[in-house]
Coordinates of N, CA and C in Angstrom, one line a residue:
M1 N 4.1 -37.5 2.7 CA 3.3 -36.5 1.9 C 3.6 -36.8 0.4
N2 N 2.6 -36.8 -0.4 CA 2.9 -37.1 -1.8 C 3.2 -35.8 -2.6
K3 N 3.8 -36.0 -3.8 CA 4.3 -34.9 -4.6 C 3.2 -33.8 -4.9
G4 N 2.0 -34.3 -5.2 CA 0.9 -33.4 -5.6 C 0.6 -32.4 -4.5
V5 N 0.4 -32.9 -3.3 CA 0.1 -32.1 -2.1 C 1.2 -31.1 -1.8
K6 N 2.4 -31.6 -1.9 CA 3.6 -30.7 -1.6 C 3.6 -29.5 -2.6
S7 N 3.4 -29.8 -3.9 CA 3.5 -28.7 -4.9 C 2.4 -27.7 -4.7
I8 N 1.2 -28.2 -4.3 CA 0.1 -27.3 -4.0 C 0.4 -26.4 -2.8
M9 N 1.0 -27.0 -1.8 CA 1.4 -26.2 -0.6 C 2.4 -25.1 -1.0
Q10 N 3.4 -25.5 -1.8 CA 4.4 -24.5 -2.3 C 3.7 -23.4 -3.1
T11 N 2.8 -23.7 -3.9 CA 2.1 -22.7 -4.7 C 1.3 -21.8 -3.8
N12 N 0.6 -22.4 -2.8 CA -0.1 -21.5 -1.9 C 0.8 -20.6 -1.1
T13 N 1.9 -21.1 -0.7 CA 2.9 -20.2 0.0 C 3.3 -19.0 -0.9
K14 N 3.6 -19.3 -2.2 CA 4.0 -18.3 -3.1 C 2.9 -17.3 -3.3
T15 N 1.7 -17.8 -3.4 CA 0.6 -16.9 -3.6 C 0.4 -16.0 -2.4
A16 N 0.5 -16.6 -1.2 CA 0.3 -15.9 0.0 C 1.3 -14.7 0.1
S17 N 2.6 -15.0 -0.2 CA 3.6 -14.0 -0.1 C 3.4 -12.9 -1.2
A18 N 2.9 -13.3 -2.3 CA 2.6 -12.3 -3.4 C 1.5 -11.4 -2.9
E19 N 0.5 -12.0 -2.2 CA -0.6 -11.2 -1.7 C -0.2 -10.2 -0.7
I20 N 0.7 -10.7 0.2 CA 1.2 -9.9 1.3 C 2.0 -8.7 0.7
L21 N 2.8 -9.0 -0.3 CA 3.5 -7.9 -1.0 C 2.6 -6.9 -1.6
E22 N 1.5 -7.4 -2.3 CA 0.6 -6.6 -2.9 C -0.1 -5.7 -1.9
Q23 N -0.5 -6.2 -0.8 CA -1.2 -5.4 0.3 C -0.2 -4.4 0.8
A24 N 1.0 -4.7 1.0 CA 2.0 -3.8 1.5 C 2.2 -2.6 0.5
K25 N 2.2 -3.0 -0.8 CA 2.4 -2.0 -1.8 C 1.2 -1.0 -1.8
L26 N 0.0 -1.6 -1.7 CA -1.2 -0.8 -1.6 C -1.2 0.2 -0.5
R27 N -0.8 -0.3 0.7 CA -0.8 0.5 1.9 C 0.2 1.6 1.7
K28 N 1.3 1.3 1.1 CA 2.4 2.3 0.8 C 1.8 3.4 -0.1
V29 N 1.1 3.0 -1.1 CA 0.5 4.0 -2.1 C -0.5 4.8 -1.4
Q30 N -1.4 4.2 -0.6 CA -2.4 4.9 0.2 C -1.8 5.9 1.1
K31 N -0.7 5.5 1.8 CA 0.0 6.4 2.7 C 0.5 7.6 2.0
R32 N 1.2 7.4 0.8 CA 1.8 8.4 0.0 C 0.7 9.4 -0.4
H33 N -0.4 8.8 -0.8 CA -1.6 9.7 -1.3 C -2.1 10.5 -0.1
Q34 N -2.2 9.9 1.1 CA -2.6 10.6 2.3 C -1.7 11.8 2.6
I35 N -0.4 11.6 2.5 CA 0.6 12.6 2.8 C 0.5 13.7 1.8
K36 N 0.3 13.3 0.6 CA 0.2 14.3 -0.5 C -1.0 15.2 -0.3
Q37 N -2.1 14.6 0.1 CA -3.3 15.4 0.4 C -3.1 16.3 1.6
Q38 N -2.4 15.9 2.6 CA -2.1 16.7 3.8 C -1.3 17.9 3.4
T39 N -0.2 17.7 2.6 CA 0.6 18.8 2.2 C -0.1 19.8 1.3
T40 N -1.0 19.3 0.4 CA -1.7 20.2 -0.4 C -2.7 21.0 0.4
K41 N -3.3 20.4 1.4 CA -4.2 21.1 2.3 C -3.5 22.2 3.1
Q42 N -2.3 21.8 3.5 CA -1.4 22.7 4.3 C -1.1 23.9 3.4
K43 N -0.7 23.7 2.2 CA -0.3 24.8 1.3 C -1.5 25.7 1.1
L44 N -2.7 25.1 0.9 CA -3.9 25.9 0.7 C -4.2 26.8 1.9
T45 N -4.0 26.2 3.1 CA -4.3 26.9 4.3 C -3.3 28.1 4.5
N46 N -2.0 27.8 4.2 CA -1.0 28.8 4.3 C -1.3 29.9 3.3
H47 N -1.7 29.6 2.1 CA -2.0 30.5 1.1 C -3.2 31.4 1.5
N48 N -4.2 30.8 2.0 CA -5.4 31.5 2.5 C -5.0 32.5 3.6
K49 N -4.2 32.1 4.5 CA -3.7 33.0 5.6 C -3.0 34.2 5.1
K50 N -2.2 34.0 4.0 CA -1.4 35.1 3.5 C -2.4 36.1 2.8
T51 N -3.4 35.6 2.1 CA -4.2 36.4 1.3 C -5.3 37.1 2.1
A52 N -5.6 36.5 3.3 CA -6.7 37.0 4.1 C -6.3 38.3 4.8

């Protein structure tokens, strides 16, 4: 394997792991957002029950 191909493969591997990290971060943020929405919804429901 010549040097050029090897360095390209290493670059691709780094890019791939960066992408995986990015996707994991996005999923984490989406999950946090989802949980936040659920708790807000729950608070509203509880508040409505109290005032009803």
